Short mmCIF file of C-alpha atoms and ligand atoms in Angstrom, two decimals:
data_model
loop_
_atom_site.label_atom_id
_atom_site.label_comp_id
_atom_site.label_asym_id
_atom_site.label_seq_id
_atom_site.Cartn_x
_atom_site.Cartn_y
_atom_site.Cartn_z
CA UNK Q 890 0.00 0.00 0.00
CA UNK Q 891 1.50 3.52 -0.45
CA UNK Q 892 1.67 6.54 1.76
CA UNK Q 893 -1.55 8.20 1.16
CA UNK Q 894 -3.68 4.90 1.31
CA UNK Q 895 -1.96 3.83 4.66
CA UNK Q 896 -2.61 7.40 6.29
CA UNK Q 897 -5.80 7.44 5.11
CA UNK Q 898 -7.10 3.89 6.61
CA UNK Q 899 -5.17 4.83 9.94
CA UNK Q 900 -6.63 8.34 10.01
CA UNK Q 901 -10.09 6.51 9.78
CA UNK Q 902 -9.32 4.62 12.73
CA UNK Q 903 -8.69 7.50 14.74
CA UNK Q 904 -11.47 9.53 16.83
CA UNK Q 905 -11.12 13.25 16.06
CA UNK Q 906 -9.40 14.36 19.23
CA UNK Q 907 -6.48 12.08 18.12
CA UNK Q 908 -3.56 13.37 15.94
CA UNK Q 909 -1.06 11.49 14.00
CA UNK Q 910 2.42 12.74 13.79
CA UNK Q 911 4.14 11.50 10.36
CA UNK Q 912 7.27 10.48 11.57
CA UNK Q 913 9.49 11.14 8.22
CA UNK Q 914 13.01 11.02 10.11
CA UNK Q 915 15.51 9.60 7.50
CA UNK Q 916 12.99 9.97 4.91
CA UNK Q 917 13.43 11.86 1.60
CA UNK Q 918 11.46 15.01 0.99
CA UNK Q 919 9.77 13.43 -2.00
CA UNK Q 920 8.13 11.16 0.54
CA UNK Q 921 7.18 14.28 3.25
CA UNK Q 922 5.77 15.73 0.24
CA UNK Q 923 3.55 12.56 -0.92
CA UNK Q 924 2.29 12.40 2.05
CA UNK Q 925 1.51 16.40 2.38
CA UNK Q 926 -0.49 15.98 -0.73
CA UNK Q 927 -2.46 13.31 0.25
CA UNK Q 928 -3.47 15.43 3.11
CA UNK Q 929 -0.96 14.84 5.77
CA UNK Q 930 0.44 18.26 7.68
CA UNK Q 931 2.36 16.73 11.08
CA UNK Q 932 5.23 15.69 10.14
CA UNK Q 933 7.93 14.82 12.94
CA UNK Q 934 12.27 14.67 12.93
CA UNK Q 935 14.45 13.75 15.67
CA UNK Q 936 17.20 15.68 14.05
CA UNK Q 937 17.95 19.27 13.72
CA UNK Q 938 19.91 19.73 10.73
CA UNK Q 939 17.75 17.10 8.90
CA UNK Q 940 14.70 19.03 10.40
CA UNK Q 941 15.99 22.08 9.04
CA UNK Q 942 17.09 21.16 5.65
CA UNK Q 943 13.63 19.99 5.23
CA UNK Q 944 11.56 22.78 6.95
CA UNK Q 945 13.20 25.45 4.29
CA UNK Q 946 12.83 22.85 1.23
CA UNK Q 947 8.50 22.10 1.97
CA UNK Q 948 5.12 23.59 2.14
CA UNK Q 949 5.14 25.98 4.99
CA UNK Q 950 2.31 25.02 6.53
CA UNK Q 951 3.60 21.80 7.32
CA UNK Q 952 3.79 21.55 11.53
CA UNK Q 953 6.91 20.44 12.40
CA UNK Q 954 7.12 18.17 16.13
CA UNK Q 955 10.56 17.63 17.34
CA UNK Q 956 10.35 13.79 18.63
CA UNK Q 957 13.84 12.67 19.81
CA UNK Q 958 16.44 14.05 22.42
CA UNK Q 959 17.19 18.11 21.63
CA UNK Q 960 20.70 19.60 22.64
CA UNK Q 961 20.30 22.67 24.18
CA UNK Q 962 22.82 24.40 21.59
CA UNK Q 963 20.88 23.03 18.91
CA UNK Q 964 17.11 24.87 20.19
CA UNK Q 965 18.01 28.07 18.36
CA UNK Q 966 17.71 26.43 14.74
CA UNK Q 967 14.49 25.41 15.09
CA UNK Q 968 13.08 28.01 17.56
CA UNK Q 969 11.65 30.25 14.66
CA UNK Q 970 9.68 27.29 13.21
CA UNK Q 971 8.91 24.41 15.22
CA UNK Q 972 5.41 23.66 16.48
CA UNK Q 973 5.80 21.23 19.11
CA UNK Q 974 9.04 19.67 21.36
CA UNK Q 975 7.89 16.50 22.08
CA UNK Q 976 10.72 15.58 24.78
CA UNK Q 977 11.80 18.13 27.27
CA UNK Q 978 13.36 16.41 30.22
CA UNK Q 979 15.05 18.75 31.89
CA UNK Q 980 14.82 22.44 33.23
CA UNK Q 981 17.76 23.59 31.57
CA UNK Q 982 16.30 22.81 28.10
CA UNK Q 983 13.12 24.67 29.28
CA UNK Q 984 14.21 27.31 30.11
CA UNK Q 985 16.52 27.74 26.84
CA UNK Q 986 13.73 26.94 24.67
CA UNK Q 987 11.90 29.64 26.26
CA UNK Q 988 14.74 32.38 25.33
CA UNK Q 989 14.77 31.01 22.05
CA UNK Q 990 11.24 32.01 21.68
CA UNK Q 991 11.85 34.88 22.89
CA UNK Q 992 14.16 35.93 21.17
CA UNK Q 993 11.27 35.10 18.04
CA UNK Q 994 8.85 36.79 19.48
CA UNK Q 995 6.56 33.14 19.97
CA UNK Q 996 5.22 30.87 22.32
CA UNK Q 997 6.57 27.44 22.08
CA UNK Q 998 4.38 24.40 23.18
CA UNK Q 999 6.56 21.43 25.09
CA UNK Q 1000 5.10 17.94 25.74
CA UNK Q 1001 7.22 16.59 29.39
CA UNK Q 1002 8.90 13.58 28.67
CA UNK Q 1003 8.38 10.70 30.95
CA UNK Q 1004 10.39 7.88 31.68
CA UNK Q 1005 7.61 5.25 31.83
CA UNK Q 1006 9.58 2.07 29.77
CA UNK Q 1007 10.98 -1.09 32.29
CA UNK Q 1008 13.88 -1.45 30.55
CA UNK Q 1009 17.23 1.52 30.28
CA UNK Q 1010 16.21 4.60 28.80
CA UNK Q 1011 18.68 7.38 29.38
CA UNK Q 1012 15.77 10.40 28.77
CA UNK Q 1013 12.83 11.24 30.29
CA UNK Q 1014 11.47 12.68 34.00
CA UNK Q 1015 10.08 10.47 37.24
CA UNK Q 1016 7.03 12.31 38.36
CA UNK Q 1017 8.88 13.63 41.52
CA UNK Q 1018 11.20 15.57 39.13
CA UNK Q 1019 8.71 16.86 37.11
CA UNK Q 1020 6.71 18.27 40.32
CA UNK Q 1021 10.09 20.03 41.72
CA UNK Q 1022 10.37 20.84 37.96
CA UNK Q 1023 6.81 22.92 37.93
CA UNK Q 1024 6.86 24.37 41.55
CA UNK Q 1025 10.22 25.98 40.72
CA UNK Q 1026 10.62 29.63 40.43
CA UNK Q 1027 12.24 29.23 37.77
CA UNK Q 1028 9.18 27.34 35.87
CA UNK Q 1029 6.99 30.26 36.96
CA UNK Q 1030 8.84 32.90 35.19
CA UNK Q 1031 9.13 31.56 31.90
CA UNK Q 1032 6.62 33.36 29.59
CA UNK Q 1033 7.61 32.33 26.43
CA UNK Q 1034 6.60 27.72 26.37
CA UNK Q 1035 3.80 26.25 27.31
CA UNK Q 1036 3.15 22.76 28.74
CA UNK Q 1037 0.48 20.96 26.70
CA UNK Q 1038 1.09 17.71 28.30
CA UNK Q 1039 3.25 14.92 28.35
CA UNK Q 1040 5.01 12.18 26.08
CA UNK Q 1041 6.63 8.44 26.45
CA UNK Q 1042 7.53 5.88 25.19
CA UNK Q 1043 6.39 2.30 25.91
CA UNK Q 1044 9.13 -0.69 26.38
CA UNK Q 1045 10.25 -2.43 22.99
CA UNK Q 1046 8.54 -5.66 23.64
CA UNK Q 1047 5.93 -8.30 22.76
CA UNK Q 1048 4.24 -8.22 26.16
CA UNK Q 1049 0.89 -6.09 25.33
CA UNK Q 1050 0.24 -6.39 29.27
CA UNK Q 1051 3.57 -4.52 29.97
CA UNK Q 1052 3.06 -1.84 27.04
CA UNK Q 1053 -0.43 -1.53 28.58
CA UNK Q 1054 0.41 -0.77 32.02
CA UNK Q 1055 3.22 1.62 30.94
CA UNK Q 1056 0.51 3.63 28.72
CA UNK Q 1057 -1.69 3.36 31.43
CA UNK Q 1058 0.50 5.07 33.88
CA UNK Q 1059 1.61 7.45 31.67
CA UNK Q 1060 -2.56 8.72 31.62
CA UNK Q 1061 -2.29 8.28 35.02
CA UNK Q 1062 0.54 10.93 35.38
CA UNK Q 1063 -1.50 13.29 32.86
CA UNK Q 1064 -4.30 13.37 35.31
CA UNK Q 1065 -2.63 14.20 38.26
CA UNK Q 1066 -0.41 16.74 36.79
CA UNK Q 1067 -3.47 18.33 35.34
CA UNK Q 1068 -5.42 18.56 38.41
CA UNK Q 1069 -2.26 19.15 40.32
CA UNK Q 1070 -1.01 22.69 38.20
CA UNK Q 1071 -3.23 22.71 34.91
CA UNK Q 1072 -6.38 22.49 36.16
CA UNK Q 1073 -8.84 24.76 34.01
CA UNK Q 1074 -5.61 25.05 31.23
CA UNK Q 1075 -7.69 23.76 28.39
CA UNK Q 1076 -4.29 23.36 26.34
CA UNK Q 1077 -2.86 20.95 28.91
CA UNK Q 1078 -4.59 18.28 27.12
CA UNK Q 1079 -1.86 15.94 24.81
CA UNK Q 1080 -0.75 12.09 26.03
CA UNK Q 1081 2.00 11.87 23.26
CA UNK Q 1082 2.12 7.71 23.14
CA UNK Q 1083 1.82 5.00 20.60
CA UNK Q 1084 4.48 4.26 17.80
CA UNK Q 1085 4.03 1.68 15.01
CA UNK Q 1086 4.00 -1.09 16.80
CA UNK Q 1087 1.86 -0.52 20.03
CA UNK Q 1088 -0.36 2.49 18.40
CA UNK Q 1089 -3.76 0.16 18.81
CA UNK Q 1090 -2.88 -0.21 22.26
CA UNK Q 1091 -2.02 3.19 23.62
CA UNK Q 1092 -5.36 4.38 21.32
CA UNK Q 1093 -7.06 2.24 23.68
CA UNK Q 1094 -5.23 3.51 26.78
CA UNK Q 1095 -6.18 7.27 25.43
CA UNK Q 1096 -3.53 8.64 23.47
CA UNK Q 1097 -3.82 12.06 21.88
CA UNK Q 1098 -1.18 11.59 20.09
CA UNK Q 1099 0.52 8.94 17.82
CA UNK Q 1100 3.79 9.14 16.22
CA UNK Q 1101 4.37 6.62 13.12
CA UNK Q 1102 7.48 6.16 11.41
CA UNK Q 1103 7.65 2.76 10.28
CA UNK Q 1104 3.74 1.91 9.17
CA UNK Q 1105 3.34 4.64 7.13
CA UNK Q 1106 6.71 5.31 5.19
CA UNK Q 1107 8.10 1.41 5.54
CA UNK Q 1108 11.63 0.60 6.93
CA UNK Q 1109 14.34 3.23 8.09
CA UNK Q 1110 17.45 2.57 6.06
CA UNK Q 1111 20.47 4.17 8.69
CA UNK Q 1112 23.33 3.08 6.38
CA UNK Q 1113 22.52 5.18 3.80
C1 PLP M 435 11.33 6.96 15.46
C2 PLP M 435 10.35 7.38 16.50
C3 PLP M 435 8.98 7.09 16.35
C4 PLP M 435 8.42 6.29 15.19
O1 PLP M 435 8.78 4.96 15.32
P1 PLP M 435 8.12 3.81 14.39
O2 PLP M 435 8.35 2.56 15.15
O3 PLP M 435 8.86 3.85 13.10
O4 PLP M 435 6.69 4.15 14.24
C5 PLP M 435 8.12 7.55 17.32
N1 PLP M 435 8.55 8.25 18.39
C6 PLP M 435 9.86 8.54 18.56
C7 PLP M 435 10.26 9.30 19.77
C8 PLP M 435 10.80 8.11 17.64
O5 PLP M 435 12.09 8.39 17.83
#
């Protein structure tokens, strides 16, 4: 099946509140832009140059989600353009995405990462962290991100039970940070979870969010 077909029989499985990031990392531009014409406008990277190359090359209105691990010195190239970070796991990188917006006169919406996988991950927050992380003063005077809610990803296994509980608790932490410090934020509202191969699973475990790679653009190729 090609690009456009497979988005468009996922997309039909997918109540309306649910978004699916495109994730075209490694992939050509002539594929971005099959999908783009077939409808598609999310389209995520998980690296900056690559992210760059392609955000001056296609369709502006493309909205471009940063997915993987972002270097602080690296937030100022895609500060002017990007639409959503997907994994901020630390202060620092708040608070530097925040002058980076600045510094382009924009707000810049963050999903927290959360380290929710039973297996070594070396990225991602425990709840405690992200509580000292949103008491802090120096949370309160950013002005220029917003928190829209939070991302993970599940353990690379076969075991839906184990995928299942990790989405689960990954809602779980949504809901208390929500009633916690974003209570009455309507825009605290995303649960970033679900790749190719556990999508059906964290759509039942109420995902807002999916990001697929693999299902809809086939195999990465890394030695090319
Ligand atoms: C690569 C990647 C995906 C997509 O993975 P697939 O298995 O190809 O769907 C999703 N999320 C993140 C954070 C990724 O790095």
């Amino acid at each position: 099946m090609g690009i456009v077909d497979t988005i468009s029989k996922i997309t039909r499985l997918l109540p309306k509140e649910v978004a699916l990031v495109a994730v075209s990392k490694t992939k050509p531009e002539s594929a971005i832009l099959e999908a783009y014409e077939g409808g598609q406008r999310i389209f995520g990277e998980n690296k900056v140059q690559d992210l760059v190359r392609k955000y001056e090359s296609l369709p502006k209105d493309i909205r471009w989600h940063f997915i993987g691990h972002l270097q602080t010195n690296k937030v100022k190239y895609i500060a002017p353009f990007i639409s959503l970070i997907h994994a901020v796991d630390s202060m620092k990188l708040l608070m530097t995405i925040d002058k980076e917006a600045a510094k382009n006169n924009r707000t810049i919406d963050c999903l927290l990462q959360f380290y929710i996988a039973k297996e070594d991950s070396k990225f991602g927050l425990s709840y405690d962290e992200a509580v000292d992380m949103l008491q802090s003063k120096d949370f309160l005077s950013l002005k220029n991100v917003r928190i829209v809610g939070v991302m993970g990803m599940a353990s690379f296994s076969d075991d839906s039970n184990l995928v299942r509980s990790e989405f689960s608790e990954l809602r779980a932490i949504f809901n208390k940070l929500k009633s916690q410090f974003f209570d009455h934020k309507a825009y605290f509202k995303e649960i970033s979870m679900g790749m190719s191969q556990d999508y059906l699973l964290a759509l039942e475990e109420g995902t807002t969010m999916i990001r697929l790679g693999t299902s809809i653009f086939g195999y990465r190729d890394y030695t090319v």
